[in-house]
CSV table of C-alpha atoms in Angstrom, one decimal:
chain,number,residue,atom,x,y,z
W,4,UNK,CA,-23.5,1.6,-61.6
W,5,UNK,CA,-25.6,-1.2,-59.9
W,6,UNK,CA,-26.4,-4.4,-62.3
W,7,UNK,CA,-30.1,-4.6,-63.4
W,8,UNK,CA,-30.6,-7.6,-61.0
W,9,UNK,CA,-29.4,-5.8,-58.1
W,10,UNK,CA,-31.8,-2.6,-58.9
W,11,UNK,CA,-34.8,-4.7,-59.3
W,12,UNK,CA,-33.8,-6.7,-56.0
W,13,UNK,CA,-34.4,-3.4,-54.1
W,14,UNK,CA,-37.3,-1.9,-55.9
W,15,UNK,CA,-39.1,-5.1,-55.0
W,16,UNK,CA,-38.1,-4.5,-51.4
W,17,UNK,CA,-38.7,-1.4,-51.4
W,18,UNK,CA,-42.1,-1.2,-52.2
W,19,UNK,CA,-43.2,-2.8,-48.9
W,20,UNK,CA,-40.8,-1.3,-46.6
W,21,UNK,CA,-42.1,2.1,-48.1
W,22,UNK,CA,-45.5,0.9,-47.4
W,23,UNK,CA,-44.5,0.1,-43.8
W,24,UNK,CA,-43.0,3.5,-43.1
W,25,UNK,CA,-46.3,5.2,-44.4
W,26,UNK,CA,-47.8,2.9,-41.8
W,27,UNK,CA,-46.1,3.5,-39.1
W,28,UNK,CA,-46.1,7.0,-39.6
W,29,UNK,CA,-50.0,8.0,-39.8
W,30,UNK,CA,-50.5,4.8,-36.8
W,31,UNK,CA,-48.3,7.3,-34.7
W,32,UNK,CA,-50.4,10.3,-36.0
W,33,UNK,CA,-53.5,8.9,-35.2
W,34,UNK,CA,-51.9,8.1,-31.7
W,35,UNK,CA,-51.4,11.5,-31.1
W,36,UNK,CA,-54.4,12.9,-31.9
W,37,UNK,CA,-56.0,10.7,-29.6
W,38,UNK,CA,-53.6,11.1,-26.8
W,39,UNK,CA,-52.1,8.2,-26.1
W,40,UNK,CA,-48.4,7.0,-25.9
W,41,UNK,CA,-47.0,7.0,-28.9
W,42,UNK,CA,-43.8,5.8,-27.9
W,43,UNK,CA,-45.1,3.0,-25.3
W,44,UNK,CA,-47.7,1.5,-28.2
W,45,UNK,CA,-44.4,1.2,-30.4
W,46,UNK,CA,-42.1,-0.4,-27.9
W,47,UNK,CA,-45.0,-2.9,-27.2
W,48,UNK,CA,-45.8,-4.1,-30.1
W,49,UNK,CA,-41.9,-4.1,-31.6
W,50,UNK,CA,-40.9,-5.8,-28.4
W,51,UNK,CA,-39.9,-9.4,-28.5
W,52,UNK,CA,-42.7,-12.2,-28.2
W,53,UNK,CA,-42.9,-15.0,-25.2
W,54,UNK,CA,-42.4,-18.1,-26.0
W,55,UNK,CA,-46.4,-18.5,-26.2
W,56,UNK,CA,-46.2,-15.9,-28.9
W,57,UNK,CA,-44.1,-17.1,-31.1
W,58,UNK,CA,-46.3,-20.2,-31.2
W,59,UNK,CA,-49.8,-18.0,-31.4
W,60,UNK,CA,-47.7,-16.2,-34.1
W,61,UNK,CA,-47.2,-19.5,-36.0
W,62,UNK,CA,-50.5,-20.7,-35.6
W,63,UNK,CA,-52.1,-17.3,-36.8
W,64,UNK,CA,-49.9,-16.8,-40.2
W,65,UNK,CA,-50.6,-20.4,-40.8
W,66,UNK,CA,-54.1,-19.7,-41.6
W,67,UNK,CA,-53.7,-16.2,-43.1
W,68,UNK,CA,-51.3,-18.2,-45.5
W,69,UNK,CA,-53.8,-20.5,-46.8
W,70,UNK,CA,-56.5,-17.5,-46.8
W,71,UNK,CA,-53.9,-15.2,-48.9
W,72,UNK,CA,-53.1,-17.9,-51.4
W,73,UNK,CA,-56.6,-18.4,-52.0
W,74,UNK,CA,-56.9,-14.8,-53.0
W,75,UNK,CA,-53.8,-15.2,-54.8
W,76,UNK,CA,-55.1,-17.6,-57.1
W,77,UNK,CA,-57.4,-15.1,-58.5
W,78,UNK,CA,-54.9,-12.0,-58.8
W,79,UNK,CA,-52.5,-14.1,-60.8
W,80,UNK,CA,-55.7,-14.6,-63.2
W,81,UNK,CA,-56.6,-10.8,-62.6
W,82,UNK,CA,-59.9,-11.3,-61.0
W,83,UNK,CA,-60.5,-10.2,-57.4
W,84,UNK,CA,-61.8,-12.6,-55.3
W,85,UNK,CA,-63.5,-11.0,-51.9
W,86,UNK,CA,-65.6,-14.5,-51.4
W,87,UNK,CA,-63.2,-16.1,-49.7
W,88,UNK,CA,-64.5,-15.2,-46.5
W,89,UNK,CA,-68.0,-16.9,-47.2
W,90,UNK,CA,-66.1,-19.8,-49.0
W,91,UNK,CA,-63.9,-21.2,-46.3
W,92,UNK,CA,-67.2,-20.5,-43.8
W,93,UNK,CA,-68.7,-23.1,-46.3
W,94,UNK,CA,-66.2,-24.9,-46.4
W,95,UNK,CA,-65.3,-24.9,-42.3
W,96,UNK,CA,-68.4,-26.1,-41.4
W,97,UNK,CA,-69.1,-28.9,-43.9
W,98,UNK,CA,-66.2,-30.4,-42.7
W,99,UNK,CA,-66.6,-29.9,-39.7
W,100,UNK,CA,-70.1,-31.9,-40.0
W,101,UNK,CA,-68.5,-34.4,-42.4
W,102,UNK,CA,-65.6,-35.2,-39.6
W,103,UNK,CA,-68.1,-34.9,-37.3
W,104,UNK,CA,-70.2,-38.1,-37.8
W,105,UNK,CA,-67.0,-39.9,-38.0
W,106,UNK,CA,-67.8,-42.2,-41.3
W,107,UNK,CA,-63.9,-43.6,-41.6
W,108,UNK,CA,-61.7,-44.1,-39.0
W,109,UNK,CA,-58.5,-41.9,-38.0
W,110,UNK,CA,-57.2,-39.7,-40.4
W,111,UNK,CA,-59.2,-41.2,-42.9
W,112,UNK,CA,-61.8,-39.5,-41.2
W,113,UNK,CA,-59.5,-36.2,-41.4
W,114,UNK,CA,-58.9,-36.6,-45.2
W,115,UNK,CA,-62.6,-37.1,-46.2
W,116,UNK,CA,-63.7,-33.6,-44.3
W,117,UNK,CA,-60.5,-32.1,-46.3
W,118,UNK,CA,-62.0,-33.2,-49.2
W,119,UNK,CA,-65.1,-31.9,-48.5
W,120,UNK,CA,-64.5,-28.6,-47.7
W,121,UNK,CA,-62.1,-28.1,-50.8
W,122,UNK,CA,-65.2,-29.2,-52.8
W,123,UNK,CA,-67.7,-27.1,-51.0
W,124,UNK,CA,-65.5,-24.0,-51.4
W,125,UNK,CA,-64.7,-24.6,-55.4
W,126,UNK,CA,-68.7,-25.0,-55.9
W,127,UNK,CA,-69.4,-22.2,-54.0
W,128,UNK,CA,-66.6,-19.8,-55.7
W,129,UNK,CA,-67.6,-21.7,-58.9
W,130,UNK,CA,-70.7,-19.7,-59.2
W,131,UNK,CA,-69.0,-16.4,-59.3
W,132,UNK,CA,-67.1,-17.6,-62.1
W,133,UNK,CA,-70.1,-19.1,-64.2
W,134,UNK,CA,-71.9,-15.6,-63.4
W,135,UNK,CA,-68.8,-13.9,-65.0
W,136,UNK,CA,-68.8,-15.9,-68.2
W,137,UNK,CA,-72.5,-16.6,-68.8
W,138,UNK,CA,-73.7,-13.1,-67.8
W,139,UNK,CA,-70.8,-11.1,-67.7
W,140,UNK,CA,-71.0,-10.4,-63.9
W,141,UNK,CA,-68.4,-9.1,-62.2
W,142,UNK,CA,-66.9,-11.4,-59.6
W,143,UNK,CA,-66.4,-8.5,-56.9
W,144,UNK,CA,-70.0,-8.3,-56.9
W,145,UNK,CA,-71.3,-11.7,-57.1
W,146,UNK,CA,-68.4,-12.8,-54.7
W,147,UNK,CA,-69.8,-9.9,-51.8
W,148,UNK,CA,-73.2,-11.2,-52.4
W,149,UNK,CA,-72.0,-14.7,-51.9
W,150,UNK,CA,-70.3,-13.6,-48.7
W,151,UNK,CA,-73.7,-12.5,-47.1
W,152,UNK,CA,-75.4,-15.9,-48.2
W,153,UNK,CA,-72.7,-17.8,-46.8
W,154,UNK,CA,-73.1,-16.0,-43.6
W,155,UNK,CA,-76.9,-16.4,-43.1
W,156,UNK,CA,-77.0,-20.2,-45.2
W,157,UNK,CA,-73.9,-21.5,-42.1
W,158,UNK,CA,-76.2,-19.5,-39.4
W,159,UNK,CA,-79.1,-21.3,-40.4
W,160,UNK,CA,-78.0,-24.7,-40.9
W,161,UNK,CA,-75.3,-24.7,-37.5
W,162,UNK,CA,-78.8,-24.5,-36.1
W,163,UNK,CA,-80.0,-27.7,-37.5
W,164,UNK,CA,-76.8,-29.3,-37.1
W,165,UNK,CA,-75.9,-27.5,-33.5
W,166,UNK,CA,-75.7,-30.7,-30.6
W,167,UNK,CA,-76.8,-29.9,-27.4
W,168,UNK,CA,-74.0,-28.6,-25.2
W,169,UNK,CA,-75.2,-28.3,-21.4
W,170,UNK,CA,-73.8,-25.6,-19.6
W,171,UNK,CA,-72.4,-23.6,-22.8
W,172,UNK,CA,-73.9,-20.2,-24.9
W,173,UNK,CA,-71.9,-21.7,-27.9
W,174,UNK,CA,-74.1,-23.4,-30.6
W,175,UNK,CA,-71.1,-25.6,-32.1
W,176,UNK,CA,-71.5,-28.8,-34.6
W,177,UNK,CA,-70.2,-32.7,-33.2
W,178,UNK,CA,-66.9,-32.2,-31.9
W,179,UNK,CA,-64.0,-34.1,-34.7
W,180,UNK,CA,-63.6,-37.8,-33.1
W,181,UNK,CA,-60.2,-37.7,-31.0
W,182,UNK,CA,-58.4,-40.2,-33.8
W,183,UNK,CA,-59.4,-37.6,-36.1
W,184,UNK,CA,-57.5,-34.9,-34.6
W,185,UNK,CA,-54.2,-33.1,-36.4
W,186,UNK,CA,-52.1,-33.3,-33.4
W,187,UNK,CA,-49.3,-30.1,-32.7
W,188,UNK,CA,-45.9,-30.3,-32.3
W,189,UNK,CA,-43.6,-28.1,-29.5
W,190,UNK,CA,-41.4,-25.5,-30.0
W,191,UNK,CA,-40.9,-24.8,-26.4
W,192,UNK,CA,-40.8,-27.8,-24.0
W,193,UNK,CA,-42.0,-25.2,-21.4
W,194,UNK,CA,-44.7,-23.9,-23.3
W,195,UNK,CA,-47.9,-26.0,-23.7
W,196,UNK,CA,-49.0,-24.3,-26.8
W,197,UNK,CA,-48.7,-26.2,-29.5
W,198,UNK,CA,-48.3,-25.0,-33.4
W,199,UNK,CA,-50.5,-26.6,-35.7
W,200,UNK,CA,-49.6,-30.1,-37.6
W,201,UNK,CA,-51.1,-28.4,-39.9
W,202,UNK,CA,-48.6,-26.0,-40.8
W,203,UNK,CA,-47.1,-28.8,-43.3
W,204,UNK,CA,-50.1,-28.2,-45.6
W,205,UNK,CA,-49.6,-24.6,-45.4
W,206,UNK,CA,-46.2,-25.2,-47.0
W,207,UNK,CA,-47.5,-27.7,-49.3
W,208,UNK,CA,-50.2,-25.3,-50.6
W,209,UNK,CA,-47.5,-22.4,-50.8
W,210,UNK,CA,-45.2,-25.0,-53.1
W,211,UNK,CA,-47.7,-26.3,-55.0
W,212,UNK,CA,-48.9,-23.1,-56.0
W,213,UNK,CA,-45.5,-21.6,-57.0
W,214,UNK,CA,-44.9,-25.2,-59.0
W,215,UNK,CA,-48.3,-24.5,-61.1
W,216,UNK,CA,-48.4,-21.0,-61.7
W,217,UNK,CA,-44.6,-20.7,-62.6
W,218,UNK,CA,-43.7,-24.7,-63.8
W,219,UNK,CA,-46.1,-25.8,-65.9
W,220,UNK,CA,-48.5,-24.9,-69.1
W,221,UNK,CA,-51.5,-23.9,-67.1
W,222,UNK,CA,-49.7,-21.4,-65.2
W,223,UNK,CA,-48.3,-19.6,-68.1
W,224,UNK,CA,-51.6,-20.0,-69.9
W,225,UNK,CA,-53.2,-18.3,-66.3
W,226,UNK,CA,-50.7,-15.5,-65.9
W,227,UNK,CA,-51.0,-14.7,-69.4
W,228,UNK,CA,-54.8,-14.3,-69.6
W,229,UNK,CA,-54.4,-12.1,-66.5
W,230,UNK,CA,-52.3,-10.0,-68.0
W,231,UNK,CA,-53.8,-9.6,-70.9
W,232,UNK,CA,-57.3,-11.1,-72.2
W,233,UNK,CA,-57.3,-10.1,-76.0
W,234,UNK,CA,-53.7,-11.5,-76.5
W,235,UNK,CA,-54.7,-15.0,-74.6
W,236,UNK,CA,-57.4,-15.0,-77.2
W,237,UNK,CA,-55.2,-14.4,-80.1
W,238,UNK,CA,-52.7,-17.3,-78.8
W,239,UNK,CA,-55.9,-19.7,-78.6
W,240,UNK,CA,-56.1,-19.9,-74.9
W,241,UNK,CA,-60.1,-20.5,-73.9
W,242,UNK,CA,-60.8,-17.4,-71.7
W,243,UNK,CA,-63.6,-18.2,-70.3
W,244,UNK,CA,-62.7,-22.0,-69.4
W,245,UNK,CA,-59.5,-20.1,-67.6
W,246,UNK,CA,-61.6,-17.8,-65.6
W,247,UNK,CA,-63.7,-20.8,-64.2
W,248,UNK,CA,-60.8,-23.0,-63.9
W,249,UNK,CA,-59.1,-20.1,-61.4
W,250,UNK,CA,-62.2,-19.7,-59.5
W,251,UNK,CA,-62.4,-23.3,-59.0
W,252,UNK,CA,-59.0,-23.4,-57.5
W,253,UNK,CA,-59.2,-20.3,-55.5
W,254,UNK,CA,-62.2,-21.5,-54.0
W,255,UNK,CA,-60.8,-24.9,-53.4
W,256,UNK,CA,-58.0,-23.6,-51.2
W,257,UNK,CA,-60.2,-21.4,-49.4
W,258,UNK,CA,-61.6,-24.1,-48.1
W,259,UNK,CA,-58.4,-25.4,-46.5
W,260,UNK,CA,-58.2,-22.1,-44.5
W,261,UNK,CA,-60.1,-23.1,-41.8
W,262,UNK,CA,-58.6,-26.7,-41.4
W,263,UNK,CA,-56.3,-25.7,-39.0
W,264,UNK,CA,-58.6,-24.2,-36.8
W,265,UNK,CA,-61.0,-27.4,-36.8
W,266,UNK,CA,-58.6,-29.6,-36.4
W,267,UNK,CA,-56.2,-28.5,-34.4
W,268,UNK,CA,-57.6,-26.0,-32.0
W,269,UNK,CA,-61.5,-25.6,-32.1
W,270,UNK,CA,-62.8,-29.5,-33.5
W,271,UNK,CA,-66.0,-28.1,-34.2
W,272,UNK,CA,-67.4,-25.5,-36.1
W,273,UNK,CA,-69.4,-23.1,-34.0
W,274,UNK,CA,-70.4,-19.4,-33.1
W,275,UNK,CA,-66.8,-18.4,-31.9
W,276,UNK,CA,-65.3,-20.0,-35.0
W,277,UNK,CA,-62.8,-17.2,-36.1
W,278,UNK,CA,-64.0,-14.8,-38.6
W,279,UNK,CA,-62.9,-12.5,-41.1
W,280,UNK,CA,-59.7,-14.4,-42.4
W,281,UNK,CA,-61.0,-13.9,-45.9
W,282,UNK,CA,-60.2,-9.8,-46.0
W,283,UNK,CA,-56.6,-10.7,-44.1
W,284,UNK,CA,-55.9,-12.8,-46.9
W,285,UNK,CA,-56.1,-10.1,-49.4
W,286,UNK,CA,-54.7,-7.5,-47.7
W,287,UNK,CA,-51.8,-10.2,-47.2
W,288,UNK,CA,-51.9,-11.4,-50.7
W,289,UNK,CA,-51.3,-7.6,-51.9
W,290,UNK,CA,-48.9,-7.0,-49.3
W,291,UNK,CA,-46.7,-10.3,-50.8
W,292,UNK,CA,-47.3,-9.2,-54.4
W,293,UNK,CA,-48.9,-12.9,-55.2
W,294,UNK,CA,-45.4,-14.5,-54.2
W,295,UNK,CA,-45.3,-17.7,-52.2
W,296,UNK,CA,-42.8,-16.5,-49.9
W,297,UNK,CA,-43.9,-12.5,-50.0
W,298,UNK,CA,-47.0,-13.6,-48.6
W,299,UNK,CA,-45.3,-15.9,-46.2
W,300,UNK,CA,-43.6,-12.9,-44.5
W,301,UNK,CA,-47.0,-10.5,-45.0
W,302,UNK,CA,-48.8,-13.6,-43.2
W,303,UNK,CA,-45.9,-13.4,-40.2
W,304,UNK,CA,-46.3,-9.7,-40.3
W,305,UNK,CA,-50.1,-9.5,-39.4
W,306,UNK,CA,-49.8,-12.1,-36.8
W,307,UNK,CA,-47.2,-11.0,-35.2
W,308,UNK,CA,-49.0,-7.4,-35.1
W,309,UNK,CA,-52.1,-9.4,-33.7
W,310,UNK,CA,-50.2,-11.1,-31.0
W,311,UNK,CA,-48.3,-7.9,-29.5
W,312,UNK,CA,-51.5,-6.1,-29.4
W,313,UNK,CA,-53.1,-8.1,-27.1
W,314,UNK,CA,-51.9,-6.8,-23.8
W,315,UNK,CA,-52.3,-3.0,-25.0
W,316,UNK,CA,-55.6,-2.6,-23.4
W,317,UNK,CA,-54.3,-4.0,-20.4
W,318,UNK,CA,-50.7,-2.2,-19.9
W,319,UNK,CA,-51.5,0.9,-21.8
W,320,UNK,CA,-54.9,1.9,-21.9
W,321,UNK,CA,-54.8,1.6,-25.4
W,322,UNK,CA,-57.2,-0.7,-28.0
W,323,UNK,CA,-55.6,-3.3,-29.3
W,324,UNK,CA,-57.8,-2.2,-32.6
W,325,UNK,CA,-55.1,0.4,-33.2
W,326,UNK,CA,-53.7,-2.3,-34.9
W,327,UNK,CA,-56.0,-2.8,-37.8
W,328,UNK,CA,-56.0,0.8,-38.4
W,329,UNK,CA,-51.9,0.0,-39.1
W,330,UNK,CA,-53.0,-3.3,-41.2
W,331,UNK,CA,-54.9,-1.3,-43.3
W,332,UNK,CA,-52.8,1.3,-43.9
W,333,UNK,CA,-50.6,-1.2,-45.2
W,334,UNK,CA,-53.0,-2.3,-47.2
W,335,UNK,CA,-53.8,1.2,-48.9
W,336,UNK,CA,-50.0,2.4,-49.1
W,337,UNK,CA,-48.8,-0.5,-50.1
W,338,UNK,CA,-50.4,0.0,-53.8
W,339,UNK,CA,-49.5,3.1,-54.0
W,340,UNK,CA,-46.0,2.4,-53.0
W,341,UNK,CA,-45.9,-0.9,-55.7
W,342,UNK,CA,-46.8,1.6,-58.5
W,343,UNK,CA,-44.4,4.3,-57.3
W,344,UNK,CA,-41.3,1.9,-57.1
W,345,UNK,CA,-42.8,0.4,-60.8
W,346,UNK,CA,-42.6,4.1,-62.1
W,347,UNK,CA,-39.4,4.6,-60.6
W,348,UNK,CA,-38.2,1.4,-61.9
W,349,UNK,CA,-39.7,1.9,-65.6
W,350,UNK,CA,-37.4,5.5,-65.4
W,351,UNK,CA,-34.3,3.6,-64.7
W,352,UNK,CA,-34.6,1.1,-67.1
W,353,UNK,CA,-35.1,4.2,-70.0
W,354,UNK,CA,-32.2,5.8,-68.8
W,355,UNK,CA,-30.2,2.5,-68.7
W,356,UNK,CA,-31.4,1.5,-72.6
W,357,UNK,CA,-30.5,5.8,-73.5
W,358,UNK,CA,-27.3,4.7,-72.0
W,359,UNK,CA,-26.3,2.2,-73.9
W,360,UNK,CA,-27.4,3.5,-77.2
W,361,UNK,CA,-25.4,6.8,-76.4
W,362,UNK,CA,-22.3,4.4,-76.1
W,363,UNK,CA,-23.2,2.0,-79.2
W,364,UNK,CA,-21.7,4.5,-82.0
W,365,UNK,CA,-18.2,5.1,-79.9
W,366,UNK,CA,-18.0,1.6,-79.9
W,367,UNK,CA,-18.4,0.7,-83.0
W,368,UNK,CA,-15.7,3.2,-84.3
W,369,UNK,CA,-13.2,1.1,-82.0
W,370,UNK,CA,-14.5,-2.2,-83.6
W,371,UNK,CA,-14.1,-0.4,-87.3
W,372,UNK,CA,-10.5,0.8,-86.6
């Protein structure tokens, strides 16, 4: 009979991999139907990366990282945080100006625009939060609505702040002064690709928010409100102070999620800045179950589908796009497969308990005799 540790070891893995079979299974279906070559698609994308992949890989889960934990934040405090999107656009391009003028020198420079844009995105998640305890609105909603401002506020003000760039379409902020720049390192000394300096703060993020929610008061007091409201009550935790709090701090790290990108790829903030890292992050963040290292290997998992659906167009005849049909697949199976594998797991543990209460009397006539 396998040990209780060793059971729950594979139902948390199997949750996912169930998740990715589903995937892979109705990707190839839809495949199919359309006509296309099933079995070429599958040995693309499963091939092996260049060495250029591995860094665009890298570079690509380092941001959905950041994104995911941001969304993360909120799960562990039961609320669902869609805004992350509009926060770290916020966020993005205020640093991006900040950096921009260039106020302090070096990374000084760099730190400031940090700060900036963690700032920016806790006040702009903060107001979903003060909606949900001062007027009882739901943070789903107010969080969409706040996505569409975002949008339309950064639109309107890259305008204002856009510098003339002759010979470009791109409307883009000042670029980040060169001694402001997060420089990469190489994995490949053939490859001139570069993965992000700023991978380290992806990993400091990740630790620092396994340290809080699982090492210290606030995290227990967090977890415990998300699981249950009325019992945080009873046990004298302030609810409504806890809901802000989370909101704060998910917003503050969604505004790191587009550091990378300013600083060590783009410099500016502009048209082409890359969207739509908010909804990867909670796809990602459900995908990892809220873990640190989960949604480190959910992160790697979506970039590396990204990457090695590039060149589908090009060898196959086949959109790249097929891809985020399989993403969110994974995203829709992979709850249903978390609360199949929790049923599953709930069964095992009755029959274990029935078990040893079927054994209890026998063994207590050997103790008596």
């Amino acid at each position: 009979m396998k040990s209780p540790r060793t059971t729950k070891i594979a139902l948390a893995i199997g949750a996912p991999v169930l998740a990715l079979v589903a995937a892979f299974l109705i990707t190839s279906l839809v495949l199919v139907l359309a006509g296309d070559d099933v079995g070429g698609v599958w040995s693309q994308i499963l091939s092996l990366p260049t060495d250029r992949g591995y860094v665009n890989i890298i570079n690509a889960a380092t941001v959905y990282y950041l994104s995911a934990i941001a969304v993360a934040i909120g799960f562990k405090m039961n609320l669902f945080n869609i805004g992350v999107d509009g926060q770290y656009r916020v966020a993005a391009f205020t640093a991006a100006v900040v950096a921009g003028e260039g106020w302090l020198p070096g990374y000084f420079n760099t730190a400031l625009a940090m700060v900036a844009a963690v700032l920016v995105g806790a006040a702009w998640a903060g107001i979903a939060g003060l909606l949900r305890v001062t007027r009882g609105v739901s943070e789903v909603i107010s969080t969409i609505m706040l996505n569409s401002i975002a949008t339309a506020l950064v639109a309107y003000l890259l305008r204002k702040a856009a510098v003339d760039n002759s010979g470009s379409n791109i409307t883009a902020t000042k670029e980040v002064p060169e001694g402001s720049r997060v420089g990469g390192f190489s994995l490949f000394g053939d490859v001139p690709a570069t993965v992000y300096g700023l991978v380290l703060l992806a990993v400091a993020v990740g630790f620092l928010y396994w340290f809080v929610i699982n090492k210290t008061r606030f995290g227990f007091d967090l977890r415990a409100t998300g699981a249950s409201e009325s019992a945080a009550v009873a046990s004298g935790i302030n609810v409504k102070k806890m809901i802000v709090i989370s909101m704060l701090l998910s917003g503050g790290a969604a505004g790191l999620v587009g550091m990378p990108l300013l600083f060590g790829n783009d410099y500016a903030y502009g048209s082409t800045f890359q969207s739509g890292l908010g909804f990867a992050g909670i796809a990602i963040a459900l995908l990892g179950r809220n873990h640190p290292v989960g949604i480190a290997l959910g992160a790697l998992l979506f970039a590396f589908l990204d990457e090695q659906s590039n060149p589908l167009q090009i060898l196959l005849n086949v959109s790249p796009d097929i891809v985020k049909i399989t993403q969110g697949t994974i995203v829709l199976t992979v709850v249903i497969a978390y609360e199949v594998v929790r049923r599953y797991g709930v069964r095992i543990e009755q029959r274990r308990v029935a078990s040893a209460l079927d054994d209890q009397p026998a063994t207590t006539k050997e103790v008596s005799a």
